[in-house]
Amino acid sequence: MFIAQAIRDDFPIFKRKVNGYPLIYFDNAATTQKPRQVIDAEQDFYENHNANVHRAVHTLSQEATELHEGARETIGKFIGAKEPAEVVFVRGTTEAINLVAYSWGLRNLKAGDEVLISLMEHHSNIVPWEIISRLTGFTIKYANVNSDGTLDYKDFEGKFTKNTKLACLSQVSNVSGVINDVKRVAKVAHEHGALMLVDGAQSVPHMSIDVRDLDADFLAFSGHKMLGPTGIGVLYGKKALLEKMAPFEGGGEMIKEVSYSPQSEGCGISWNAPPWKFEAGTPNIAGGVGLAAAIKYLQRLGMADVFQHEKELTEYAVKKLQNCCTKLALYGTTNPALKCGIIPFGVEGLSSHDVALFLDNYGIMVRSGFHCAQPLHQIFKLQSSARASFYIYNTKEEIDRFIEVLKEMEQF
Amino acid sequence: MSTVQDYVARIEGTCGAENDIIVTFKYEKKQEALDHILKKAALKNNLSGIIFELAFEGMSFRVYSSGKAIFRGIKNRAELDRILAALLL
């Protein structure tokens, strides 16, 4: 098991102070800090290997291509993909889901079809489907969430019909940290002939994932939430599905041939094979290299230990928070067995923004607002919430300091 | 002659159902802005010199030592501009 205090030296940002206090970063569900190894990998790419990929025969281009495709291979192995071709580089989870919505949904969903989505989803797993449903006329069914933030499996599974074509579910809620049994839901989806899209933005960074074990048809996640750079993410898709899907954007890289016919005065176009069919234009090469470095960093720690470390922090924090302050409320389930290292909370008499600004004064960063999950806040009957979220470099000592500051808020 | 723009860096809606408006003061002018506001508005509550709950013209709002203010129940931008002018100038 790694020691969080020891690995903090890898993260240059922890050398700084905020408002005169040591930085305590509890906004990891939004984005994570970057270790020196990731920063160095990106810098090394630009200093020593920078060139465009796939398009030249010169040495630098070959090096860049090897790094780029090598990153794809590293990522594919990390999530248990059958082959690297199942890994599509995108900007992040949002773009990954939009890619499925436009490339698959727009062409395969019609009036009478149904897409099943849980009410705990991030807006990025709701809004693309709402947009496409307005274009093609399919129906979206929303599955309930229990008052403690756990998924109502009976409701979700009961809403599958012969018309259900797709089920969309986050593996971990970005608000409550609740872990969903996506493998169970995928099985039910497949029994009904539907596909399963898993939003892995809050799970892939924190636990071992095997897409083949989950039997997910699509998995979307972001690099920046797992120590990697911003602007790089992944859509995993089963190869057979990716092969059948239409391109997302048009341009270079995603085509095999564009041939002008003087007879018809038009262009005949054939698509490249997946994953390049979905990667129009010059990709975020350095971002992919950085993400591969982030994955290697996490693999060195061991994903089982990453999960265990966050579990211990969550158990420790929940136990202390439940007894520390009379004005403090924890939202959603507090059972650490059901959740990851995300704790939504509020302080009586203070808005979530008051709480975040007060903590900020002491160098403690937490999120406030809806966290892009307004429907779940409606279920919790909350106008907004504050959210503390942990990662590999967080410590129990930081949680103690966080609680000290929360106690001070009770004087308001 | 000072203007509200001399003090204000950004005005945004907060995230959440509260529909509050958050005003971020320019870093180099934040202390001056806070001093003006604290002089003109009535102090209702104060948490560790970090959060100040204030009343002004029958409206309650909060100011933060980090250089922000959150207003609730503001009808429109014109009303906010008028209140900021009255507090800052």
mmCIF file of C-alpha atoms in Angstrom, chain A residues 118-123 126-127 130 142-149 173-176 331-332 344 369-385, chain B residues 16-19:
data_model
loop_
_atom_site.group_PDB
_atom_site.id
_atom_site.type_symbol
_atom_site.label_atom_id
_atom_site.label_comp_id
_atom_site.label_asym_id
_atom_site.label_seq_id
_atom_site.Cartn_x
_atom_site.Cartn_y
_atom_site.Cartn_z
ATOM 1 C CA SER A 118 -30.756 7.248 -14.419
ATOM 2 C CA LEU A 119 -31.650 10.466 -12.622
ATOM 3 C CA MET A 120 -28.253 10.579 -10.952
ATOM 4 C CA GLU A 121 -26.450 11.233 -14.231
ATOM 5 C CA HIS A 122 -24.159 14.167 -14.877
ATOM 6 C CA HIS A 123 -25.714 16.563 -17.386
ATOM 7 C CA ILE A 126 -28.525 13.572 -20.158
ATOM 8 C CA VAL A 127 -28.264 16.576 -22.460
ATOM 9 C CA GLU A 130 -32.242 15.071 -24.997
ATOM 10 C CA TYR A 142 -35.610 8.278 -16.513
ATOM 11 C CA ALA A 143 -34.966 5.727 -13.776
ATOM 12 C CA ASN A 144 -35.437 6.741 -10.157
ATOM 13 C CA VAL A 145 -32.812 7.226 -7.516
ATOM 14 C CA ASN A 146 -33.586 6.443 -3.877
ATOM 15 C CA SER A 147 -33.611 9.256 -1.333
ATOM 16 C CA ASP A 148 -30.158 8.158 -0.118
ATOM 17 C CA GLY A 149 -28.743 8.594 -3.611
ATOM 18 C CA SER A 173 -22.167 9.327 -9.126
ATOM 19 C CA ASN A 174 -20.202 12.571 -9.299
ATOM 20 C CA VAL A 175 -22.378 14.025 -6.522
ATOM 21 C CA SER A 176 -22.909 11.251 -3.988
ATOM 22 C CA TYR A 331 -26.269 14.147 1.841
ATOM 23 C CA GLY A 332 -26.902 10.725 0.399
ATOM 24 C CA PRO A 344 -21.657 15.952 -0.485
ATOM 25 C CA GLY A 369 -23.305 24.156 -6.679
ATOM 26 C CA PHE A 370 -25.105 21.477 -8.661
ATOM 27 C CA HIS A 371 -21.938 19.745 -9.895
ATOM 28 C CA CYS A 372 -23.737 19.453 -13.262
ATOM 29 C CA ALA A 373 -26.277 17.073 -11.740
ATOM 30 C CA GLN A 374 -29.400 19.146 -11.129
ATOM 31 C CA PRO A 375 -31.929 16.269 -11.224
ATOM 32 C CA LEU A 376 -30.123 14.496 -8.366
ATOM 33 C CA HIS A 377 -30.222 17.710 -6.324
ATOM 34 C CA GLN A 378 -33.976 17.821 -6.931
ATOM 35 C CA ILE A 379 -34.214 14.303 -5.506
ATOM 36 C CA PHE A 380 -32.139 15.379 -2.501
ATOM 37 C CA LYS A 381 -34.401 18.475 -2.259
ATOM 38 C CA LEU A 382 -31.336 20.706 -2.271
ATOM 39 C CA GLN A 383 -30.726 24.041 -3.897
ATOM 40 C CA SER A 384 -27.043 23.118 -4.165
ATOM 41 C CA SER A 385 -24.401 21.244 -2.201
ATOM 42 C CA GLY B 16 -27.373 26.066 -7.973
ATOM 43 C CA ALA B 17 -31.099 26.629 -7.660
ATOM 44 C CA GLU B 18 -30.524 29.708 -5.511
ATOM 45 C CA ASN B 19 -29.938 31.815 -8.643
#
